[in-house]
Amino acid sequence: MVDDVREVVVRVQRGLRLLATVIMAPLCLGILLAVVDAARAGDPGVPLGRSGWTGYVVGGWLVSGLLLVAMAGSLLVLWRTEVRVGPWTVTRRTVFTRRETGLQDLRRVVLRGPTTVSPTGPRPAAVLLVDKDGRTAAALRPSETGFPESLAVVRGWVERRPDLVRDEDTAALLRAVGPRTPA
């Protein structure tokens, strides 16, 4: 029964987050050290092997600044985004926002994207939880941690509220999920 399950956390796999950090953090640090070198020398062109504000130096700093913002933002998103699927709510947390949707406020559970068959069975691109306003409350993906467990919770929701599933593909996927064991 839905009341017997505990919350499941779904997020990008830790290995992928660590790999991204190992790749991007040194690059961010290198750009920041270049800023320090330029400030110490009093010349913005020093890290680029030039002197003064030439077109080359301006372009280099623009590219470096964009890369720094993009990499730092990507790392924030990777580490601070998660979906919590509980017995009565789904909560999506991103970098600076948190949105909670109650089971009573969900309108639909839908399988999105092509389903591929893997050695462990069918795998959808995503399972979307759609709220009463038609917005995606959360997207659950097979590549994320906690995906099978979260589908088991969603299956419990559908047992309680069969109106959430309106198509056979989604119903078949949820039937293939084993029941969630109590907490």
Short mmCIF file of N, CA and C in Angstrom, two decimals:
data_model
loop_
_atom_site.label_atom_id
_atom_site.label_comp_id
_atom_site.label_asym_id
_atom_site.label_seq_id
_atom_site.Cartn_x
_atom_site.Cartn_y
_atom_site.Cartn_z
N MET A 1 0.84 -1.19 0.00
CA MET A 1 0.00 0.00 0.00
C MET A 1 0.88 1.24 0.00
N VAL A 2 0.36 2.33 -0.50
CA VAL A 2 1.11 3.56 -0.65
C VAL A 2 1.62 4.07 0.69
N ASP A 3 0.86 3.92 1.75
CA ASP A 3 1.25 4.44 3.06
C ASP A 3 2.48 3.77 3.63
N ASP A 4 2.80 2.56 3.16
CA ASP A 4 3.88 1.77 3.74
C ASP A 4 5.26 2.06 3.13
N VAL A 5 5.34 2.92 2.13
CA VAL A 5 6.63 3.15 1.47
C VAL A 5 7.27 4.43 1.96
N ARG A 6 8.58 4.45 1.90
CA ARG A 6 9.27 5.68 2.28
C ARG A 6 9.68 6.42 1.01
N GLU A 7 10.18 7.60 1.19
CA GLU A 7 10.54 8.46 0.08
C GLU A 7 11.74 7.90 -0.70
N VAL A 8 11.67 8.02 -2.02
CA VAL A 8 12.76 7.60 -2.90
C VAL A 8 13.37 8.84 -3.52
N VAL A 9 14.70 8.92 -3.52
CA VAL A 9 15.39 10.06 -4.11
C VAL A 9 15.94 9.63 -5.47
N VAL A 10 15.60 10.41 -6.50
CA VAL A 10 16.04 10.15 -7.86
C VAL A 10 16.95 11.31 -8.28
N ARG A 11 18.15 10.97 -8.72
CA ARG A 11 19.10 12.01 -9.15
C ARG A 11 20.07 11.41 -10.16
N VAL A 12 20.86 12.29 -10.76
CA VAL A 12 21.90 11.83 -11.69
C VAL A 12 22.86 10.92 -10.93
N GLN A 13 23.30 9.88 -11.59
CA GLN A 13 24.18 8.91 -10.92
C GLN A 13 25.44 9.57 -10.38
N ARG A 14 25.85 9.12 -9.21
CA ARG A 14 27.00 9.70 -8.53
C ARG A 14 28.27 9.63 -9.38
N GLY A 15 28.48 8.54 -10.08
CA GLY A 15 29.67 8.40 -10.91
C GLY A 15 29.74 9.47 -12.00
N LEU A 16 28.60 9.77 -12.59
CA LEU A 16 28.56 10.81 -13.62
C LEU A 16 28.83 12.18 -13.00
N ARG A 17 28.25 12.42 -11.82
CA ARG A 17 28.50 13.70 -11.14
C ARG A 17 29.96 13.85 -10.77
N LEU A 18 30.57 12.76 -10.29
CA LEU A 18 31.99 12.81 -9.93
C LEU A 18 32.87 13.00 -11.16
N LEU A 19 32.56 12.29 -12.23
CA LEU A 19 33.33 12.43 -13.46
C LEU A 19 33.26 13.87 -13.99
N ALA A 20 32.07 14.44 -14.00
CA ALA A 20 31.92 15.82 -14.46
C ALA A 20 32.72 16.77 -13.58
N THR A 21 32.72 16.52 -12.27
CA THR A 21 33.47 17.37 -11.35
C THR A 21 34.97 17.24 -11.59
N VAL A 22 35.44 16.02 -11.79
CA VAL A 22 36.86 15.79 -12.03
C VAL A 22 37.31 16.47 -13.32
N ILE A 23 36.44 16.52 -14.31
CA ILE A 23 36.78 17.15 -15.58
C ILE A 23 36.66 18.67 -15.51
N MET A 24 35.56 19.15 -14.94
CA MET A 24 35.28 20.59 -15.01
C MET A 24 35.93 21.42 -13.90
N ALA A 25 36.08 20.88 -12.72
CA ALA A 25 36.65 21.67 -11.62
C ALA A 25 38.07 22.17 -11.92
N PRO A 26 38.97 21.32 -12.44
CA PRO A 26 40.30 21.84 -12.78
C PRO A 26 40.27 22.92 -13.86
N LEU A 27 39.37 22.79 -14.82
CA LEU A 27 39.25 23.81 -15.86
C LEU A 27 38.78 25.14 -15.25
N CYS A 28 37.80 25.07 -14.36
CA CYS A 28 37.34 26.29 -13.67
C CYS A 28 38.47 26.90 -12.85
N LEU A 29 39.21 26.05 -12.15
CA LEU A 29 40.33 26.53 -11.34
C LEU A 29 41.39 27.19 -12.23
N GLY A 30 41.67 26.60 -13.38
CA GLY A 30 42.65 27.18 -14.31
C GLY A 30 42.23 28.56 -14.78
N ILE A 31 40.95 28.73 -15.09
CA ILE A 31 40.47 30.04 -15.52
C ILE A 31 40.58 31.05 -14.38
N LEU A 32 40.22 30.62 -13.18
CA LEU A 32 40.32 31.51 -12.02
C LEU A 32 41.78 31.90 -11.74
N LEU A 33 42.71 30.95 -11.90
CA LEU A 33 44.13 31.27 -11.71
C LEU A 33 44.62 32.25 -12.77
N ALA A 34 44.08 32.15 -13.99
CA ALA A 34 44.44 33.10 -15.04
C ALA A 34 43.97 34.51 -14.67
N VAL A 35 42.80 34.60 -14.05
CA VAL A 35 42.30 35.89 -13.59
C VAL A 35 43.23 36.46 -12.53
N VAL A 36 43.67 35.61 -11.61
CA VAL A 36 44.60 36.05 -10.55
C VAL A 36 45.92 36.51 -11.17
N ASP A 37 46.44 35.74 -12.12
CA ASP A 37 47.70 36.14 -12.79
C ASP A 37 47.56 37.50 -13.47
N ALA A 38 46.45 37.71 -14.17
CA ALA A 38 46.23 38.98 -14.86
C ALA A 38 46.13 40.12 -13.86
N ALA A 39 45.45 39.88 -12.75
CA ALA A 39 45.31 40.93 -11.73
C ALA A 39 46.65 41.26 -11.07
N ARG A 40 47.44 40.24 -10.79
CA ARG A 40 48.76 40.47 -10.17
C ARG A 40 49.69 41.24 -11.11
N ALA A 41 49.61 40.90 -12.39
CA ALA A 41 50.49 41.55 -13.36
C ALA A 41 49.97 42.93 -13.77
N GLY A 42 48.71 43.18 -13.50
CA GLY A 42 48.12 44.45 -13.92
C GLY A 42 47.91 44.54 -15.41
N ASP A 43 47.92 43.40 -16.08
CA ASP A 43 47.78 43.36 -17.54
C ASP A 43 46.86 42.20 -17.91
N PRO A 44 45.71 42.48 -18.54
CA PRO A 44 44.77 41.41 -18.87
C PRO A 44 45.29 40.42 -19.91
N GLY A 45 46.30 40.76 -20.64
CA GLY A 45 46.80 39.89 -21.69
C GLY A 45 47.84 38.88 -21.24
N VAL A 46 48.38 39.03 -20.03
CA VAL A 46 49.45 38.15 -19.55
C VAL A 46 49.09 36.66 -19.65
N PRO A 47 47.92 36.21 -19.18
CA PRO A 47 47.62 34.77 -19.28
C PRO A 47 47.51 34.28 -20.72
N LEU A 48 47.29 35.20 -21.65
CA LEU A 48 47.13 34.83 -23.05
C LEU A 48 48.37 35.08 -23.88
N GLY A 49 49.46 35.45 -23.22
CA GLY A 49 50.72 35.69 -23.94
C GLY A 49 50.71 36.97 -24.74
N ARG A 50 49.88 37.90 -24.39
CA ARG A 50 49.79 39.19 -25.08
C ARG A 50 49.91 40.31 -24.06
N SER A 51 49.79 41.51 -24.53
CA SER A 51 49.84 42.66 -23.64
C SER A 51 48.68 43.59 -23.98
N GLY A 52 47.96 44.05 -22.97
CA GLY A 52 46.87 45.00 -23.17
C GLY A 52 45.58 44.35 -23.63
N TRP A 53 44.62 45.22 -23.93
CA TRP A 53 43.29 44.78 -24.34
C TRP A 53 43.20 44.71 -25.86
N THR A 54 43.81 43.74 -26.47
CA THR A 54 43.70 43.54 -27.91
C THR A 54 42.43 42.74 -28.19
N GLY A 55 42.06 42.64 -29.44
CA GLY A 55 40.89 41.83 -29.81
C GLY A 55 41.05 40.38 -29.40
N TYR A 56 42.26 39.89 -29.54
CA TYR A 56 42.57 38.51 -29.15
C TYR A 56 42.34 38.31 -27.65
N VAL A 57 42.78 39.26 -26.83
CA VAL A 57 42.64 39.17 -25.38
C VAL A 57 41.17 39.27 -24.98
N VAL A 58 40.46 40.20 -25.57
CA VAL A 58 39.02 40.35 -25.28
C VAL A 58 38.29 39.06 -25.64
N GLY A 59 38.56 38.52 -26.82
CA GLY A 59 37.93 37.25 -27.23
C GLY A 59 38.27 36.11 -26.29
N GLY A 60 39.54 36.04 -25.88
CA GLY A 60 39.96 34.99 -24.95
C GLY A 60 39.25 35.09 -23.62
N TRP A 61 39.10 36.30 -23.09
CA TRP A 61 38.41 36.47 -21.82
C TRP A 61 36.91 36.20 -21.95
N LEU A 62 36.32 36.57 -23.09
CA LEU A 62 34.90 36.26 -23.29
C LEU A 62 34.65 34.76 -23.32
N VAL A 63 35.47 34.06 -24.08
CA VAL A 63 35.33 32.60 -24.15
C VAL A 63 35.58 31.97 -22.78
N SER A 64 36.62 32.44 -22.09
CA SER A 64 36.94 31.90 -20.76
C SER A 64 35.81 32.17 -19.77
N GLY A 65 35.26 33.37 -19.83
CA GLY A 65 34.15 33.71 -18.93
C GLY A 65 32.91 32.88 -19.19
N LEU A 66 32.59 32.69 -20.47
CA LEU A 66 31.44 31.86 -20.82
C LEU A 66 31.65 30.41 -20.37
N LEU A 67 32.85 29.89 -20.60
CA LEU A 67 33.15 28.53 -20.15
C LEU A 67 33.05 28.39 -18.64
N LEU A 68 33.57 29.35 -17.92
CA LEU A 68 33.52 29.31 -16.46
C LEU A 68 32.09 29.30 -15.96
N VAL A 69 31.27 30.19 -16.49
CA VAL A 69 29.86 30.24 -16.07
C VAL A 69 29.13 28.95 -16.44
N ALA A 70 29.35 28.45 -17.66
CA ALA A 70 28.68 27.23 -18.10
C ALA A 70 29.10 26.02 -17.27
N MET A 71 30.39 25.88 -17.01
CA MET A 71 30.85 24.71 -16.23
C MET A 71 30.40 24.80 -14.78
N ALA A 72 30.53 25.96 -14.17
CA ALA A 72 30.10 26.10 -12.78
C ALA A 72 28.60 25.88 -12.66
N GLY A 73 27.83 26.43 -13.61
CA GLY A 73 26.38 26.22 -13.61
C GLY A 73 26.01 24.76 -13.81
N SER A 74 26.72 24.09 -14.70
CA SER A 74 26.45 22.66 -14.94
C SER A 74 26.73 21.83 -13.70
N LEU A 75 27.81 22.13 -13.03
CA LEU A 75 28.12 21.39 -11.79
C LEU A 75 27.08 21.65 -10.72
N LEU A 76 26.63 22.88 -10.59
CA LEU A 76 25.56 23.18 -9.63
C LEU A 76 24.31 22.38 -9.94
N VAL A 77 23.91 22.35 -11.20
CA VAL A 77 22.72 21.63 -11.60
C VAL A 77 22.89 20.13 -11.34
N LEU A 78 24.03 19.57 -11.71
CA LEU A 78 24.27 18.14 -11.49
C LEU A 78 24.20 17.75 -10.02
N TRP A 79 24.74 18.58 -9.14
CA TRP A 79 24.81 18.24 -7.72
C TRP A 79 23.58 18.67 -6.94
N ARG A 80 22.81 19.63 -7.43
CA ARG A 80 21.70 20.16 -6.65
C ARG A 80 20.33 19.86 -7.23
N THR A 81 20.23 18.97 -8.20
CA THR A 81 18.93 18.62 -8.77
C THR A 81 18.56 17.21 -8.34
N GLU A 82 17.34 17.08 -7.85
CA GLU A 82 16.84 15.77 -7.46
C GLU A 82 15.32 15.78 -7.45
N VAL A 83 14.77 14.58 -7.52
CA VAL A 83 13.33 14.39 -7.40
C VAL A 83 13.11 13.43 -6.24
N ARG A 84 12.21 13.80 -5.34
CA ARG A 84 11.86 12.93 -4.21
C ARG A 84 10.43 12.46 -4.41
N VAL A 85 10.28 11.15 -4.51
CA VAL A 85 8.97 10.56 -4.72
C VAL A 85 8.57 9.88 -3.42
N GLY A 86 7.55 10.41 -2.77
CA GLY A 86 7.09 9.89 -1.49
C GLY A 86 5.72 9.26 -1.60
N PRO A 87 5.20 8.78 -0.51
CA PRO A 87 3.90 8.12 -0.55
C PRO A 87 2.76 9.04 -1.01
N TRP A 88 2.87 10.33 -0.73
CA TRP A 88 1.78 11.24 -1.07
C TRP A 88 2.22 12.45 -1.88
N THR A 89 3.52 12.62 -2.12
CA THR A 89 3.99 13.80 -2.84
C THR A 89 5.17 13.46 -3.75
N VAL A 90 5.40 14.35 -4.70
CA VAL A 90 6.62 14.34 -5.49
C VAL A 90 7.20 15.75 -5.37
N THR A 91 8.48 15.80 -5.02
CA THR A 91 9.16 17.08 -4.84
C THR A 91 10.33 17.15 -5.79
N ARG A 92 10.35 18.23 -6.59
CA ARG A 92 11.47 18.45 -7.51
C ARG A 92 12.28 19.63 -6.99
N ARG A 93 13.55 19.37 -6.74
CA ARG A 93 14.44 20.42 -6.26
C ARG A 93 15.52 20.65 -7.31
N THR A 94 15.67 21.91 -7.69
CA THR A 94 16.76 22.27 -8.58
C THR A 94 17.68 23.21 -7.81
N VAL A 95 18.54 23.91 -8.48
CA VAL A 95 19.57 24.70 -7.83
C VAL A 95 18.99 25.64 -6.77
N PHE A 96 18.05 26.48 -7.15
CA PHE A 96 17.51 27.46 -6.21
C PHE A 96 16.02 27.33 -5.97
N THR A 97 15.37 26.32 -6.54
CA THR A 97 13.92 26.19 -6.40
C THR A 97 13.55 24.81 -5.86
N ARG A 98 12.37 24.78 -5.27
CA ARG A 98 11.81 23.53 -4.76
C ARG A 98 10.32 23.56 -5.05
N ARG A 99 9.83 22.52 -5.69
CA ARG A 99 8.41 22.46 -6.04
C ARG A 99 7.84 21.13 -5.59
N GLU A 100 6.82 21.19 -4.75
CA GLU A 100 6.18 19.98 -4.24
C GLU A 100 4.78 19.87 -4.83
N THR A 101 4.46 18.68 -5.30
CA THR A 101 3.15 18.41 -5.87
C THR A 101 2.57 17.21 -5.15
N GLY A 102 1.38 17.38 -4.62
CA GLY A 102 0.71 16.28 -3.92
C GLY A 102 0.08 15.30 -4.89
N LEU A 103 -0.12 14.09 -4.41
CA LEU A 103 -0.74 13.04 -5.24
C LEU A 103 -2.10 13.50 -5.73
N GLN A 104 -2.85 14.23 -4.92
CA GLN A 104 -4.17 14.71 -5.31
C GLN A 104 -4.09 15.75 -6.43
N ASP A 105 -2.91 16.40 -6.59
CA ASP A 105 -2.75 17.42 -7.62
C ASP A 105 -2.17 16.88 -8.93
N LEU A 106 -1.89 15.58 -8.98
CA LEU A 106 -1.40 14.99 -10.23
C LEU A 106 -2.57 14.68 -11.14
N ARG A 107 -2.36 14.91 -12.42
CA ARG A 107 -3.40 14.62 -13.41
C ARG A 107 -3.09 13.37 -14.20
N ARG A 108 -1.77 13.10 -14.37
CA ARG A 108 -1.43 12.03 -15.29
C ARG A 108 -0.02 11.52 -15.07
N VAL A 109 0.18 10.25 -15.32
CA VAL A 109 1.50 9.62 -15.39
C VAL A 109 1.62 9.12 -16.82
N VAL A 110 2.68 9.56 -17.51
CA VAL A 110 2.79 9.21 -18.93
C VAL A 110 4.22 8.81 -19.29
N LEU A 111 4.33 7.80 -20.09
CA LEU A 111 5.60 7.34 -20.63
C LEU A 111 5.95 8.24 -21.81
N ARG A 112 7.16 8.81 -21.79
CA ARG A 112 7.55 9.74 -22.85
C ARG A 112 8.78 9.21 -23.56
N GLY A 113 8.76 9.31 -24.86
CA GLY A 113 9.92 8.91 -25.65
C GLY A 113 9.87 7.44 -26.01
N PRO A 114 10.80 7.04 -26.85
CA PRO A 114 10.81 5.64 -27.29
C PRO A 114 11.23 4.71 -26.16
N THR A 115 10.60 3.56 -26.13
CA THR A 115 10.97 2.55 -25.16
C THR A 115 11.98 1.62 -25.82
N THR A 116 13.11 1.44 -25.18
CA THR A 116 14.11 0.52 -25.69
C THR A 116 14.10 -0.72 -24.82
N VAL A 117 14.49 -1.82 -25.38
CA VAL A 117 14.54 -3.06 -24.62
C VAL A 117 15.97 -3.32 -24.23
N SER A 118 16.18 -3.51 -22.94
CA SER A 118 17.50 -3.80 -22.43
C SER A 118 17.47 -5.19 -21.80
N PRO A 119 18.60 -5.72 -21.37
CA PRO A 119 18.59 -7.04 -20.74
C PRO A 119 17.70 -7.10 -19.50
N THR A 120 17.44 -5.95 -18.89
CA THR A 120 16.59 -5.92 -17.69
C THR A 120 15.14 -5.62 -18.02
N GLY A 121 14.79 -5.49 -19.30
CA GLY A 121 13.41 -5.22 -19.68
C GLY A 121 13.28 -3.91 -20.42
N PRO A 122 12.03 -3.49 -20.66
CA PRO A 122 11.82 -2.24 -21.40
C PRO A 122 12.27 -1.03 -20.60
N ARG A 123 12.86 -0.06 -21.32
CA ARG A 123 13.33 1.18 -20.67
C ARG A 123 12.79 2.38 -21.43
N PRO A 124 11.99 3.21 -20.77
CA PRO A 124 11.47 4.40 -21.43
C PRO A 124 12.51 5.52 -21.42
N ALA A 125 12.31 6.52 -22.27
CA ALA A 125 13.18 7.69 -22.20
C ALA A 125 12.92 8.43 -20.90
N ALA A 126 11.64 8.52 -20.49
CA ALA A 126 11.28 9.16 -19.22
C ALA A 126 9.85 8.82 -18.87
N VAL A 127 9.56 8.85 -17.60
CA VAL A 127 8.19 8.76 -17.11
C VAL A 127 7.89 10.13 -16.52
N LEU A 128 6.88 10.79 -17.09
CA LEU A 128 6.53 12.14 -16.66
C LEU A 128 5.37 12.10 -15.69
N LEU A 129 5.47 12.90 -14.63
CA LEU A 129 4.39 13.08 -13.68
C LEU A 129 3.83 14.48 -13.97
N VAL A 130 2.61 14.54 -14.48
CA VAL A 130 2.01 15.79 -14.94
C VAL A 130 0.99 16.26 -13.92
N ASP A 131 1.07 17.56 -13.54
CA ASP A 131 0.15 18.09 -12.54
C ASP A 131 -1.16 18.55 -13.17
N LYS A 132 -2.08 19.02 -12.34
CA LYS A 132 -3.42 19.38 -12.82
C LYS A 132 -3.41 20.56 -13.78
N ASP A 133 -2.32 21.36 -13.80
CA ASP A 133 -2.20 22.48 -14.73
C ASP A 133 -1.52 22.08 -16.04
N GLY A 134 -1.19 20.81 -16.18
CA GLY A 134 -0.55 20.32 -17.40
C GLY A 134 0.96 20.49 -17.41
N ARG A 135 1.55 20.96 -16.30
CA ARG A 135 3.01 21.12 -16.22
C ARG A 135 3.63 19.82 -15.71
N THR A 136 4.88 19.60 -16.12
CA THR A 136 5.59 18.42 -15.65
C THR A 136 6.05 18.66 -14.22
N ALA A 137 5.48 17.90 -13.29
CA ALA A 137 5.87 18.01 -11.88
C ALA A 137 7.24 17.37 -11.69
N ALA A 138 7.51 16.29 -12.43
CA ALA A 138 8.81 15.61 -12.35
C ALA A 138 8.96 14.69 -13.55
N ALA A 139 10.21 14.43 -13.90
CA ALA A 139 10.54 13.47 -14.96
C ALA A 139 11.48 12.45 -14.36
N LEU A 140 11.12 11.19 -14.47
CA LEU A 140 11.94 10.09 -13.94
C LEU A 140 12.57 9.38 -15.13
N ARG A 141 13.91 9.25 -15.09
CA ARG A 141 14.64 8.65 -16.22
C ARG A 141 15.37 7.39 -15.76
N PRO A 142 15.44 6.37 -16.62
CA PRO A 142 16.10 5.12 -16.23
C PRO A 142 17.59 5.27 -15.95
N SER A 143 18.22 6.32 -16.46
CA SER A 143 19.65 6.51 -16.24
C SER A 143 19.94 7.11 -14.86
N GLU A 144 18.92 7.48 -14.11
CA GLU A 144 19.12 8.10 -12.81
C GLU A 144 19.02 7.08 -11.68
N THR A 145 19.65 7.40 -10.57
CA THR A 145 19.57 6.50 -9.42
C THR A 145 18.16 6.53 -8.85
N GLY A 146 17.71 5.41 -8.33
CA GLY A 146 16.39 5.33 -7.71
C GLY A 146 15.24 5.19 -8.69
N PHE A 147 15.53 5.01 -9.98
CA PHE A 147 14.46 4.92 -10.97
C PHE A 147 13.52 3.73 -10.72
N PRO A 148 14.02 2.51 -10.57
CA PRO A 148 13.09 1.39 -10.35
C PRO A 148 12.26 1.55 -9.07
N GLU A 149 12.91 2.04 -8.02
CA GLU A 149 12.20 2.22 -6.76
C GLU A 149 11.12 3.30 -6.88
N SER A 150 11.44 4.37 -7.62
CA SER A 150 10.45 5.43 -7.79
C SER A 150 9.27 4.95 -8.62
N LEU A 151 9.53 4.10 -9.62
CA LEU A 151 8.42 3.54 -10.41
C LEU A 151 7.53 2.64 -9.55
N ALA A 152 8.14 1.95 -8.59
CA ALA A 152 7.34 1.13 -7.69
C ALA A 152 6.40 2.01 -6.85
N VAL A 153 6.88 3.17 -6.42
CA VAL A 153 6.03 4.11 -5.68
C VAL A 153 4.93 4.62 -6.59
N VAL A 154 5.29 4.99 -7.81
CA VAL A 154 4.29 5.48 -8.77
C VAL A 154 3.26 4.38 -9.06
N ARG A 155 3.71 3.15 -9.12
CA ARG A 155 2.76 2.04 -9.33
C ARG A 155 1.75 2.00 -8.19
N GLY A 156 2.22 2.22 -6.97
CA GLY A 156 1.31 2.28 -5.82
C GLY A 156 0.31 3.43 -5.96
N TRP A 157 0.77 4.57 -6.48
CA TRP A 157 -0.14 5.69 -6.71
C TRP A 157 -1.23 5.30 -7.70
N VAL A 158 -0.80 4.62 -8.76
CA VAL A 158 -1.74 4.24 -9.82
C VAL A 158 -2.74 3.20 -9.31
N GLU A 159 -2.29 2.34 -8.41
CA GLU A 159 -3.24 1.39 -7.81
C GLU A 159 -4.31 2.14 -7.01
N ARG A 160 -3.90 3.21 -6.37
CA ARG A 160 -4.83 4.04 -5.59
C ARG A 160 -5.67 4.94 -6.50
N ARG A 161 -5.06 5.45 -7.57
CA ARG A 161 -5.73 6.37 -8.49
C ARG A 161 -5.53 5.90 -9.93
N PRO A 162 -6.31 4.94 -10.39
CA PRO A 162 -6.15 4.41 -11.75
C PRO A 162 -6.33 5.46 -12.85
N ASP A 163 -6.99 6.58 -12.54
CA ASP A 163 -7.20 7.63 -13.54
C ASP A 163 -5.91 8.31 -13.97
N LEU A 164 -4.80 8.08 -13.26
CA LEU A 164 -3.53 8.71 -13.61
C LEU A 164 -2.94 8.16 -14.90
N VAL A 165 -3.26 6.93 -15.25
CA VAL A 165 -2.71 6.31 -16.46
C VAL A 165 -3.81 6.21 -17.51
N ARG A 166 -3.52 6.76 -18.69
CA ARG A 166 -4.52 6.78 -19.76
C ARG A 166 -4.09 6.07 -21.03
N ASP A 167 -2.88 5.49 -21.02
CA ASP A 167 -2.44 4.81 -22.23
C ASP A 167 -1.85 3.45 -21.87
N GLU A 168 -1.90 2.55 -22.80
CA GLU A 168 -1.49 1.16 -22.55
C GLU A 168 0.02 1.02 -22.34
N ASP A 169 0.84 1.82 -23.02
CA ASP A 169 2.30 1.71 -22.85
C ASP A 169 2.71 2.02 -21.42
N THR A 170 2.15 3.09 -20.85
CA THR A 170 2.48 3.45 -19.47
C THR A 170 1.96 2.38 -18.51
N ALA A 171 0.75 1.90 -18.75
CA ALA A 171 0.17 0.86 -17.89
C ALA A 171 1.03 -0.41 -17.94
N ALA A 172 1.51 -0.78 -19.14
CA ALA A 172 2.33 -1.98 -19.27
C ALA A 172 3.66 -1.82 -18.53
N LEU A 173 4.27 -0.64 -18.63
CA LEU A 173 5.52 -0.41 -17.92
C LEU A 173 5.31 -0.53 -16.40
N LEU A 174 4.26 0.05 -15.89
CA LEU A 174 4.02 0.01 -14.46
C LEU A 174 3.63 -1.39 -13.99
N ARG A 175 2.94 -2.16 -14.83
CA ARG A 175 2.64 -3.55 -14.47
C ARG A 175 3.91 -4.39 -14.37
N ALA A 176 4.92 -4.06 -15.19
CA ALA A 176 6.18 -4.80 -15.20
C ALA A 176 7.03 -4.53 -13.96
N VAL A 177 6.71 -3.44 -13.24
CA VAL A 177 7.47 -3.07 -12.04
C VAL A 177 6.98 -3.90 -10.88
N GLY A 178 7.93 -4.48 -10.13
CA GLY A 178 7.56 -5.23 -8.96
C GLY A 178 7.04 -4.32 -7.86
N PRO A 179 6.23 -4.85 -6.97
CA PRO A 179 5.73 -4.01 -5.88
C PRO A 179 6.85 -3.55 -4.97
N ARG A 180 6.70 -2.38 -4.42
CA ARG A 180 7.70 -1.80 -3.51
C ARG A 180 7.60 -2.48 -2.15
N THR A 181 8.73 -2.79 -1.59
CA THR A 181 8.72 -3.38 -0.26
C THR A 181 8.52 -2.29 0.78
N PRO A 182 7.82 -2.58 1.88
CA PRO A 182 7.57 -1.56 2.90
C PRO A 182 8.87 -1.07 3.51
N ALA A 183 8.83 0.16 4.03
CA ALA A 183 9.99 0.78 4.67
C ALA A 183 10.27 0.09 5.99
#
